[in-house]
CSV table of C-alpha atoms and ligand atoms in Angstrom, one decimal:
chain,number,residue,atom,x,y,z
A,1,MET,CA,46.7,28.8,-256.0
A,2,ASN,CA,50.3,29.0,-256.9
A,3,ILE,CA,51.4,32.0,-258.8
A,4,ALA,CA,55.0,30.7,-259.0
A,5,PRO,CA,55.6,29.4,-262.6
A,6,ASP,CA,56.9,26.0,-263.2
A,7,PRO,CA,60.7,26.9,-263.7
A,8,LYS,CA,60.9,24.6,-266.8
A,9,SER,CA,58.1,26.6,-268.5
A,10,VAL,CA,59.8,30.1,-268.0
A,11,PRO,CA,61.4,31.1,-271.1
A,12,HIS,CA,64.8,32.8,-270.8
A,13,ALA,CA,66.8,34.2,-273.5
A,14,THR,CA,70.0,33.8,-271.6
A,15,PRO,CA,70.6,30.7,-269.5
A,16,LEU,CA,70.7,31.6,-265.7
A,17,SER,CA,73.0,29.9,-263.4
A,18,SER,CA,71.4,27.3,-261.3
A,19,GLU,CA,71.8,29.4,-258.0
A,20,ALA,CA,70.3,32.4,-259.6
A,21,ASN,CA,67.4,30.3,-260.6
A,22,GLN,CA,67.3,28.6,-257.3
A,23,ALA,CA,63.6,28.8,-256.6
A,24,PRO,CA,62.8,31.8,-254.5
A,25,PRO,CA,59.9,31.5,-252.1
A,26,ALA,CA,56.6,31.3,-254.1
A,27,THR,CA,55.7,34.5,-252.2
A,28,ALA,CA,58.7,36.5,-253.2
A,29,THR,CA,57.6,39.4,-255.5
A,30,GLY,CA,61.3,40.4,-256.0
A,31,VAL,CA,64.5,38.5,-255.9
A,32,LEU,CA,68.0,40.3,-255.4
A,33,THR,CA,70.9,38.0,-256.3
A,34,VAL,CA,74.3,39.0,-255.0
A,35,ASP,CA,77.1,37.3,-256.7
A,36,LEU,CA,79.9,36.9,-254.0
A,37,ASP,CA,82.3,35.4,-256.5
A,38,ALA,CA,82.0,38.5,-258.6
A,39,ILE,CA,82.9,40.6,-255.6
A,40,VAL,CA,85.9,38.4,-254.8
A,41,ALA,CA,87.0,38.5,-258.4
A,42,ASN,CA,86.6,42.4,-258.4
A,43,TRP,CA,88.6,42.5,-255.2
A,44,ARG,CA,91.4,40.4,-256.8
A,45,LYS,CA,91.5,42.6,-259.7
A,46,LEU,CA,91.8,45.8,-257.5
A,47,GLU,CA,94.5,44.0,-255.6
A,48,LYS,CA,96.4,43.3,-258.6
A,49,THR,CA,96.0,46.7,-260.0
A,50,ALA,CA,97.2,48.3,-256.6
A,51,VAL,CA,100.3,46.0,-256.2
A,52,PRO,CA,102.3,46.4,-254.0
A,53,ALA,CA,99.8,48.0,-251.8
A,54,GLU,CA,97.5,46.0,-249.5
A,55,CYS,CA,93.9,46.0,-250.8
A,56,ALA,CA,91.3,46.6,-248.1
A,57,GLY,CA,87.6,46.2,-248.5
A,58,VAL,CA,85.1,49.0,-247.7
A,59,VAL,CA,81.9,47.4,-246.4
A,60,LYS,CA,80.0,50.3,-245.0
A,61,ALA,CA,76.3,50.8,-245.5
A,62,ASN,CA,75.7,47.0,-245.4
A,63,ALA,CA,78.4,46.6,-248.0
A,64,TYR,CA,76.8,49.1,-250.3
A,65,GLY,CA,73.5,47.2,-249.7
A,66,CYS,CA,74.9,43.7,-250.7
A,67,GLY,CA,75.1,42.3,-247.0
A,68,ALA,CA,78.1,43.3,-244.8
A,69,ALA,CA,78.5,39.9,-243.1
A,70,GLN,CA,78.2,37.9,-246.4
A,71,VAL,CA,80.6,40.3,-248.3
A,72,ALA,CA,83.1,40.7,-245.4
A,73,GLY,CA,83.2,36.9,-245.0
A,74,ALA,CA,83.9,36.2,-248.7
A,75,LEU,CA,86.5,38.9,-248.9
A,76,SER,CA,88.3,37.7,-245.9
A,77,ARG,CA,88.3,34.0,-247.2
A,78,ALA,CA,89.8,35.4,-250.3
A,79,GLY,CA,92.6,37.1,-248.4
A,80,CYS,CA,91.4,40.7,-247.5
A,81,LYS,CA,92.7,41.6,-244.0
A,82,THR,CA,91.6,45.2,-243.6
A,83,PHE,CA,87.9,46.5,-243.6
A,84,PHE,CA,86.4,50.0,-243.4
A,85,VAL,CA,82.9,50.7,-242.1
A,86,ALA,CA,81.1,54.0,-241.2
A,87,THR,CA,79.8,53.2,-237.6
A,88,THR,CA,80.6,50.9,-234.8
A,89,ASP,CA,77.3,49.1,-235.3
A,90,GLU,CA,78.4,48.2,-238.7
A,91,ALA,CA,81.9,47.2,-237.4
A,92,ARG,CA,80.1,44.7,-234.9
A,93,VAL,CA,78.4,43.0,-237.9
A,94,VAL,CA,81.8,42.7,-239.8
A,95,ARG,CA,83.7,41.6,-236.7
A,96,ALA,CA,81.4,38.5,-236.4
A,97,ALA,CA,82.1,37.5,-240.0
A,98,VAL,CA,85.9,37.9,-240.1
A,99,PRO,CA,88.8,36.3,-238.3
A,100,ALA,CA,90.1,38.0,-235.1
A,101,GLN,CA,93.3,39.3,-236.8
A,102,ALA,CA,91.5,41.2,-239.4
A,103,ALA,CA,91.6,45.0,-238.9
A,104,ILE,CA,88.2,47.0,-238.8
A,105,TYR,CA,88.4,50.8,-239.2
A,106,VAL,CA,85.4,53.0,-238.3
A,107,LEU,CA,85.2,56.0,-240.6
A,108,SER,CA,82.9,58.1,-238.4
A,109,GLY,CA,85.7,58.2,-235.8
A,110,PHE,CA,85.6,58.5,-232.1
A,111,PHE,CA,83.4,60.4,-229.8
A,112,GLN,CA,82.8,60.4,-226.1
A,113,ASN,CA,81.6,57.3,-224.5
A,114,THR,CA,82.3,55.1,-227.6
A,115,GLY,CA,85.5,53.7,-226.3
A,116,GLU,CA,84.0,50.6,-224.7
A,117,ALA,CA,82.3,49.8,-228.0
A,118,TYR,CA,85.6,50.0,-229.8
A,119,ALA,CA,87.4,47.9,-227.4
A,120,GLU,CA,84.5,45.3,-227.1
A,121,ILE,CA,84.3,44.9,-231.0
A,122,ASP,CA,88.0,45.3,-231.4
A,123,CYS,CA,87.8,48.0,-234.1
A,124,LYS,CA,89.8,51.1,-234.6
A,125,PRO,CA,88.5,54.8,-235.0
A,126,VAL,CA,89.5,57.0,-237.9
A,127,ILE,CA,90.3,60.0,-235.9
A,128,GLY,CA,89.9,63.2,-237.7
A,129,ASP,CA,90.5,66.0,-235.1
A,130,LEU,CA,92.6,66.7,-232.1
A,131,ASN,CA,89.9,66.6,-229.6
A,132,GLN,CA,89.0,63.1,-230.8
A,133,LEU,CA,92.5,62.0,-230.5
A,134,ALA,CA,92.7,63.5,-226.9
A,135,GLU,CA,89.5,61.6,-225.9
A,136,TRP,CA,90.9,58.3,-227.5
A,137,ASP,CA,94.1,58.7,-225.7
A,138,VAL,CA,92.2,59.2,-222.3
A,139,PHE,CA,90.1,56.2,-223.0
A,140,CYS,CA,93.2,54.0,-223.9
A,141,ARG,CA,95.0,55.1,-220.8
A,142,ARG,CA,92.2,54.6,-218.4
A,143,SER,CA,91.2,51.2,-219.9
A,144,GLY,CA,94.5,49.8,-221.0
A,145,TRP,CA,93.1,49.2,-224.4
A,146,SER,CA,95.8,49.5,-227.2
A,147,GLY,CA,93.8,48.5,-230.3
A,148,GLY,CA,95.1,51.3,-232.5
A,149,ALA,CA,93.6,54.1,-234.6
A,150,ALA,CA,93.9,55.8,-237.9
A,151,ILE,CA,94.6,59.5,-238.4
A,152,HIS,CA,92.4,61.1,-241.1
A,153,ILE,CA,94.1,64.2,-242.7
A,154,ASP,CA,92.0,66.5,-244.9
A,155,THR,CA,93.9,67.4,-248.0
A,156,GLY,CA,91.3,69.3,-249.8
A,157,MET,CA,87.9,67.7,-249.6
A,158,ASN,CA,86.8,69.6,-246.4
A,159,ARG,CA,84.8,66.7,-245.2
A,160,LEU,CA,86.4,64.6,-242.5
A,161,GLY,CA,89.9,64.9,-241.2
A,162,MET,CA,92.3,67.2,-239.3
A,163,THR,CA,94.2,69.9,-241.1
A,164,ILE,CA,97.7,69.3,-242.3
A,165,THR,CA,98.9,71.7,-239.7
A,166,GLU,CA,97.2,69.8,-237.0
A,167,ALA,CA,98.6,66.6,-238.3
A,168,GLU,CA,102.2,68.2,-238.4
A,169,GLY,CA,101.8,68.6,-234.7
A,170,LEU,CA,101.7,65.0,-234.2
A,171,ILE,CA,104.9,64.3,-235.9
A,172,PRO,CA,106.9,64.4,-232.6
A,173,ARG,CA,104.6,61.8,-231.1
A,174,ILE,CA,105.2,59.6,-234.1
A,175,ASN,CA,108.9,60.0,-233.9
A,176,ALA,CA,108.8,59.1,-230.3
A,177,GLY,CA,107.3,55.7,-231.1
A,178,ASP,CA,104.6,53.7,-229.2
A,179,HIS,CA,102.0,56.2,-230.6
A,180,GLY,CA,99.2,53.8,-231.2
A,181,ILE,CA,98.7,55.1,-234.8
A,182,THR,CA,98.3,52.2,-237.2
A,183,LEU,CA,97.3,54.2,-240.5
A,184,VAL,CA,97.5,57.6,-241.8
A,185,MET,CA,94.9,58.5,-244.4
A,186,SER,CA,93.2,61.1,-246.6
A,187,HIS,CA,90.4,60.8,-249.1
A,188,LEU,CA,90.2,62.1,-252.7
A,189,ALA,CA,87.4,64.3,-253.6
A,190,SER,CA,87.5,63.9,-257.4
A,191,ALA,CA,89.2,60.5,-258.2
A,192,GLU,CA,86.8,59.5,-260.8
A,193,LEU,CA,87.7,62.5,-262.9
A,194,LEU,CA,91.1,61.6,-264.5
A,195,ASN,CA,92.0,65.1,-265.3
A,196,SER,CA,90.8,67.0,-262.3
A,197,PRO,CA,93.7,69.0,-260.9
A,198,ALA,CA,92.3,68.2,-257.4
A,199,ASN,CA,93.9,64.8,-257.6
A,200,ALA,CA,97.6,66.1,-258.1
A,201,ARG,CA,97.0,68.6,-255.5
A,202,GLN,CA,95.7,66.1,-252.9
A,203,LEU,CA,98.4,63.6,-253.8
A,204,ALA,CA,101.2,66.2,-253.2
A,205,ALA,CA,99.8,67.4,-250.0
A,206,PHE,CA,99.3,63.8,-248.6
A,207,ARG,CA,102.6,62.6,-249.9
A,208,GLU,CA,104.4,65.2,-247.9
A,209,ILE,CA,102.4,64.7,-244.6
A,210,ALA,CA,102.3,60.9,-244.9
A,211,SER,CA,106.1,60.7,-245.3
A,212,ALA,CA,106.5,62.7,-242.1
A,213,PHE,CA,104.5,59.9,-240.3
A,214,SER,CA,107.5,57.5,-240.7
A,215,GLY,CA,106.8,54.0,-240.1
A,216,VAL,CA,103.0,54.5,-240.3
A,217,PRO,CA,101.2,52.8,-243.3
A,218,ALA,CA,99.6,55.5,-245.6
A,219,SER,CA,96.3,55.2,-247.5
A,220,LEU,CA,94.8,57.6,-250.0
A,221,ALA,CA,93.0,55.8,-252.8
A,222,ASN,CA,89.3,54.8,-253.0
A,223,SER,CA,88.2,52.7,-256.0
A,224,SER,CA,88.7,55.3,-258.7
A,225,GLY,CA,92.0,56.5,-257.0
A,226,ILE,CA,93.5,53.0,-257.8
A,227,PHE,CA,93.1,53.7,-261.4
A,228,LEU,CA,94.8,57.1,-261.2
A,229,GLY,CA,98.2,55.6,-261.2
A,230,SER,CA,100.8,53.9,-259.0
A,231,GLN,CA,101.7,57.0,-257.0
A,232,PHE,CA,98.2,57.0,-255.7
A,233,VAL,CA,98.2,53.6,-254.0
A,234,PHE,CA,100.7,54.1,-251.1
A,235,ASP,CA,100.5,51.2,-248.7
A,236,LEU,CA,96.8,50.4,-248.6
A,237,VAL,CA,93.9,51.1,-251.0
A,238,ARG,CA,90.3,51.4,-249.8
A,239,PRO,CA,87.9,50.3,-252.7
A,240,GLY,CA,84.2,50.3,-252.1
A,241,CYS,CA,82.1,50.9,-255.2
A,242,ALA,CA,84.3,48.9,-257.6
A,243,LEU,CA,83.9,45.8,-255.5
A,244,TYR,CA,80.2,46.0,-256.1
A,245,GLY,CA,80.5,46.4,-259.9
A,246,ILE,CA,80.1,50.3,-260.1
A,247,ASN,CA,82.4,51.7,-262.8
A,248,PRO,CA,85.3,53.4,-261.1
A,249,THR,CA,86.5,54.8,-264.3
A,250,PRO,CA,83.3,56.4,-265.7
A,251,GLU,CA,85.2,58.1,-268.5
A,252,SER,CA,86.0,54.7,-270.0
A,253,ASP,CA,84.6,51.1,-269.9
A,254,ASN,CA,83.8,49.5,-266.7
A,255,PRO,CA,86.8,47.0,-265.8
A,256,MET,CA,84.7,45.4,-263.1
A,257,GLN,CA,82.1,42.5,-263.1
A,258,PRO,CA,78.5,43.0,-262.2
A,259,VAL,CA,77.6,41.8,-259.0
A,260,VAL,CA,73.9,42.3,-258.4
A,261,GLU,CA,70.8,41.0,-260.4
A,262,LEU,CA,67.4,42.2,-259.5
A,263,LYS,CA,64.3,40.5,-260.7
A,264,ALA,CA,60.7,41.2,-260.0
A,265,ARG,CA,57.4,39.2,-260.7
A,266,ILE,CA,54.6,40.0,-263.2
A,267,VAL,CA,51.5,40.1,-261.2
A,268,GLN,CA,49.1,41.2,-263.9
A,269,ILE,CA,48.9,41.5,-267.6
A,270,ARG,CA,46.3,43.9,-269.3
A,271,ASN,CA,45.5,44.9,-272.9
A,272,ILE,CA,44.7,48.4,-273.6
A,273,GLU,CA,43.5,50.5,-276.6
A,274,ARG,CA,45.2,53.2,-278.5
A,275,GLY,CA,44.6,56.4,-276.6
A,276,ASP,CA,44.4,54.8,-273.1
A,277,THR,CA,46.7,56.1,-270.5
A,278,VAL,CA,48.7,54.2,-267.9
A,279,GLY,CA,49.4,55.0,-264.2
A,280,TYR,CA,49.1,57.9,-261.9
A,281,GLY,CA,48.4,61.2,-263.7
A,282,GLY,CA,47.8,59.3,-267.0
A,283,THR,CA,51.2,60.7,-268.2
A,284,TRP,CA,51.8,57.8,-270.8
A,285,THR,CA,49.4,57.3,-273.6
A,286,ALA,CA,49.3,54.1,-275.7
A,287,ARG,CA,50.0,54.9,-279.4
A,288,ARG,CA,48.7,51.4,-280.5
A,289,SER,CA,46.8,48.4,-279.0
A,290,THR,CA,49.2,47.7,-276.2
A,291,ARG,CA,49.9,44.8,-273.9
A,292,ILE,CA,51.1,46.0,-270.3
A,293,ALA,CA,52.8,43.8,-267.8
A,294,ILE,CA,52.4,45.1,-264.2
A,295,VAL,CA,55.6,44.2,-262.2
A,296,SER,CA,55.8,44.1,-258.5
A,297,ALA,CA,58.7,46.6,-257.7
A,298,GLY,CA,58.4,50.2,-257.2
A,299,TYR,CA,60.1,53.3,-255.6
A,300,ALA,CA,59.6,51.8,-252.1
A,301,ASP,CA,62.1,49.1,-253.3
A,302,GLY,CA,64.6,51.6,-254.4
A,303,TYR,CA,63.5,51.7,-258.0
A,304,PHE,CA,63.4,55.5,-258.1
A,305,ARG,CA,60.4,57.3,-259.5
A,306,ALA,CA,62.8,59.5,-261.6
A,307,ALA,CA,63.1,56.6,-264.0
A,308,SER,CA,59.2,56.9,-265.0
A,309,SER,CA,58.3,57.5,-268.6
A,310,ASN,CA,55.8,59.8,-270.1
A,311,ASP,CA,54.6,60.9,-273.6
A,312,GLY,CA,57.7,63.0,-274.0
A,313,THR,CA,60.4,61.1,-272.2
A,314,ARG,CA,61.5,57.6,-272.3
A,315,GLY,CA,62.3,56.1,-269.0
A,316,ALA,CA,64.3,53.1,-267.8
A,317,GLU,CA,64.0,49.7,-269.4
A,318,VAL,CA,63.4,46.3,-268.0
A,319,VAL,CA,64.4,42.9,-269.6
A,320,VAL,CA,61.4,40.6,-270.1
A,321,ALA,CA,62.1,37.2,-271.6
A,322,GLY,CA,65.4,38.3,-272.9
A,323,ARG,CA,64.2,41.6,-274.5
A,324,ARG,CA,64.5,45.2,-273.3
A,325,CYS,CA,61.0,46.6,-272.9
A,326,PRO,CA,60.1,50.2,-271.9
A,327,ILE,CA,58.5,51.3,-268.8
A,328,ALA,CA,55.0,52.8,-269.4
A,329,GLY,CA,54.0,55.8,-267.1
A,330,ARG,CA,54.9,56.6,-263.7
A,331,ILE,CA,56.7,54.2,-261.2
A,332,SER,CA,54.5,53.7,-258.3
A,333,MET,CA,55.4,52.8,-254.7
A,334,ASP,CA,55.0,48.9,-255.3
A,335,LEU,CA,54.5,48.7,-259.1
A,336,ILE,CA,55.9,49.3,-262.5
A,337,ALA,CA,54.0,49.1,-265.9
A,338,VAL,CA,56.0,47.7,-268.8
A,339,ASP,CA,55.1,47.8,-272.5
A,340,VAL,CA,55.5,44.2,-273.5
A,341,THR,CA,53.5,44.5,-276.9
A,342,ASP,CA,56.5,43.6,-279.0
A,343,LEU,CA,56.9,40.2,-277.3
A,344,ASP,CA,55.2,37.0,-278.2
A,345,LYS,CA,52.3,36.5,-275.7
A,346,SER,CA,53.5,33.1,-274.7
A,347,LEU,CA,56.7,34.7,-273.4
A,348,VAL,CA,55.0,36.9,-271.0
A,349,ARG,CA,52.9,35.3,-268.3
A,350,ARG,CA,51.6,36.3,-264.8
A,351,GLY,CA,54.0,34.9,-262.4
A,352,HIS,CA,57.1,35.2,-264.7
A,353,MET,CA,60.1,37.2,-263.3
A,354,VAL,CA,61.5,40.2,-265.3
A,355,THR,CA,65.0,41.6,-264.8
A,356,LEU,CA,65.4,45.2,-263.5
A,357,ILE,CA,69.2,44.9,-262.9
A,358,GLY,CA,71.3,42.4,-264.9
A,359,GLU,CA,71.1,41.0,-268.3
A,360,GLY,CA,72.9,44.0,-269.6
A,361,ILE,CA,71.1,46.5,-267.4
A,362,THR,CA,73.9,47.9,-265.2
A,363,VAL,CA,73.6,49.7,-261.8
A,364,ASP,CA,75.3,52.7,-263.6
A,365,GLU,CA,72.7,52.7,-266.4
A,366,LEU,CA,69.9,52.7,-263.9
A,367,ALA,CA,71.6,55.5,-261.8
A,368,HIS,CA,71.6,57.6,-265.0
A,369,HIS,CA,67.7,57.1,-265.4
A,370,PHE,CA,67.4,57.7,-261.6
A,371,GLY,CA,69.3,61.0,-261.9
A,372,THR,CA,72.0,59.7,-259.4
A,373,ILE,CA,75.1,57.7,-259.1
A,374,GLY,CA,75.5,53.8,-258.8
A,375,TYR,CA,76.3,54.2,-255.0
A,376,GLU,CA,72.8,55.6,-254.3
A,377,VAL,CA,71.2,52.8,-256.4
A,378,MET,CA,73.1,50.2,-254.5
A,379,THR,CA,72.5,51.7,-251.0
A,380,SER,CA,68.8,52.0,-251.9
A,381,LEU,CA,68.2,48.5,-252.9
A,382,GLY,CA,65.0,47.5,-251.1
A,383,ARG,CA,64.4,45.0,-248.2
A,384,ARG,CA,61.3,43.6,-249.6
A,385,TYR,CA,63.2,41.2,-251.9
A,386,ALA,CA,64.1,37.7,-251.2
A,387,ARG,CA,68.0,37.7,-251.2
A,388,ILE,CA,69.9,35.0,-252.8
A,389,TYR,CA,73.7,34.7,-252.4
A,390,LYS,CA,75.9,33.0,-255.1
A,391,GLY,CA,79.3,31.7,-254.5
A,392,GLY,CA,81.7,32.9,-251.8
A,393,ASP,CA,81.4,29.4,-250.3
A,394,ALA,CA,83.4,29.0,-247.1
A,395,THR,CA,84.2,25.5,-248.1
A,396,VAL,CA,86.2,26.6,-251.2
A,397,GLU,CA,89.8,27.0,-250.5
A,398,PRO,CA,91.1,30.4,-251.6
A,399,PRO,CA,93.9,30.0,-254.1
A,400,ALA,CA,97.4,30.4,-252.9
A,401,PRO,CA,98.5,34.0,-252.7
A,402,VAL,CA,101.4,33.5,-255.2
A,403,GLU,CA,99.0,32.1,-257.8
A,404,PRO,CA,98.0,34.8,-260.3
A,405,ALA,CA,94.3,35.6,-259.9
A,406,ALA,CA,92.0,34.9,-262.8
A,407,GLU,CA,91.5,38.0,-264.9
A,408,PRO,CA,87.9,38.9,-264.9
A,409,THR,CA,86.7,39.3,-268.3
B,1,PLP,C1,83.4,55.4,-248.8
B,1,PLP,C2,84.8,55.5,-248.7
B,1,PLP,C3,85.7,54.8,-249.5
B,1,PLP,C4,85.3,53.9,-250.6
B,1,PLP,O1,85.0,54.8,-251.7
B,1,PLP,P1,84.6,54.2,-253.1
B,1,PLP,O2,84.6,55.4,-254.0
B,1,PLP,O3,83.3,53.5,-252.9
B,1,PLP,O4,85.6,53.3,-253.6
B,1,PLP,C5,87.0,54.9,-249.2
B,1,PLP,N1,87.6,55.9,-248.3
B,1,PLP,C6,86.6,56.6,-247.5
B,1,PLP,C7,87.2,57.5,-246.4
B,1,PLP,C8,85.3,56.5,-247.6
B,1,PLP,O5,84.4,57.3,-247.0
C-alpha cells in the first residue's frame, strides 16, 4: 500500500516550486522546506540596509532550526565572512561549512579547559568578564594560540558582558597594541521597540566605550537594531531572526522574505455529526455535519498545544488545498484535527499534504497562536520531518560584490 498520492493528482491552489514539490519519502509524515535562496536574499537586504557596516550571520541554535551547516555554507558563498554561534559544538559544525578565513564567534564565551576546543576549531570566544579574559590570556600564552577574541560589554541588558567600568580598565591594553581583541560588542535589550528609551541609552553608552577601544571593530545591532537607524550599525551587524524570515520590525510590515514551509500529511478523514466532539477532553463541538482531516503533526513536532481551539476560542489555521481551515479541538502529541467541511471532498484525500507554515501562514502568525515569539517557533521545529533544502547551490556563482543585490519583494 502506498499512501503517497500521485503528485499530479494533488490539487494545489498555488503552484509550488519543483524543489518544494520534490517528492518527500513516501513514509514522511511531515516535510520542512528551508529556502536557502530566501535566507541569502534576506542577508543581502540586511547588508544593504546596514551599509557601510559588515553584515555577519547569527547561526546559533542550528541556525534557528534551519540547519547550521546548510545556512552557514549558503551565506558564506553569498559573501558573509563572520558568523556567531552560542557554543563551541555549534562552532565546529559551522567551521566545517565555511572557508578557513571566515571568523566564528562563540557567544557563550570562554571557560576553563575550553581553550583547546577554540584553537582546534579556530573560533573566537566572546568574553564577558575579566576572569574569563585572564583565563583566555593564560591559554593563549601557554599554547601560543593567537586566534583573537571579542569583548562583550553590558550596556543595560544585564545578561552577558562585563561592566563599562571593567571595560574601561582594558583601554590601556588596547592602546598598547597587540591586544588580541578583534571585536568589541554589546547587545540591545529592546531593539524591536522603535520608541523604547533603552535603545538610545544603550547606544550612548556603547558609543562612548567603543570609541575608546580605538582600532577595534565595534558591533551593537541584532536584526531589529539594523532598522533603528544608521547610528546603530557601527562596523558590524549581527542579524539572526531576520535572516530566517521573522519580522525584525514588528510594529510595521515584515521587510523579510519567508524562509520555511512546513507541510504535514492527512492520515485519516472522518465525518462526524452535529454535537459530536473532537479530541482530548472533547473541548470542540461540531455545530453541523462536519468533515475532519486528521493531520500527522503535533506538539512533539513543535506545533504548540497552545494553538488548540475549543468551543469558545479559535485556534490556529492550516491551509488545505489552498484554503485556510480551522483546527478542531486540542492539538495532540502527533496529530491535529482540521475542519475541512467547507472544502470539496475531492480536494481533501488521505495522503495529501496540508500546509502548517507557508502559503500565507507566517512564523510570526503561528507564534501569536502559540503565545510566544517567532524565535521559539523556529527553534522548536521538530526533527521528525523530512527536510528539504531549496537553492543555496554551491555551484551557483555569487554575484560580484559591486553589483546591487536584487531587492526582495
Ligand atoms: C541571538 C543574538 C543575536 C541575533 O539576534 P536577532 O534578534 O535574532 O537578530 C545577536 N547578538 C547576540 C549577542 C545574540 O545573542
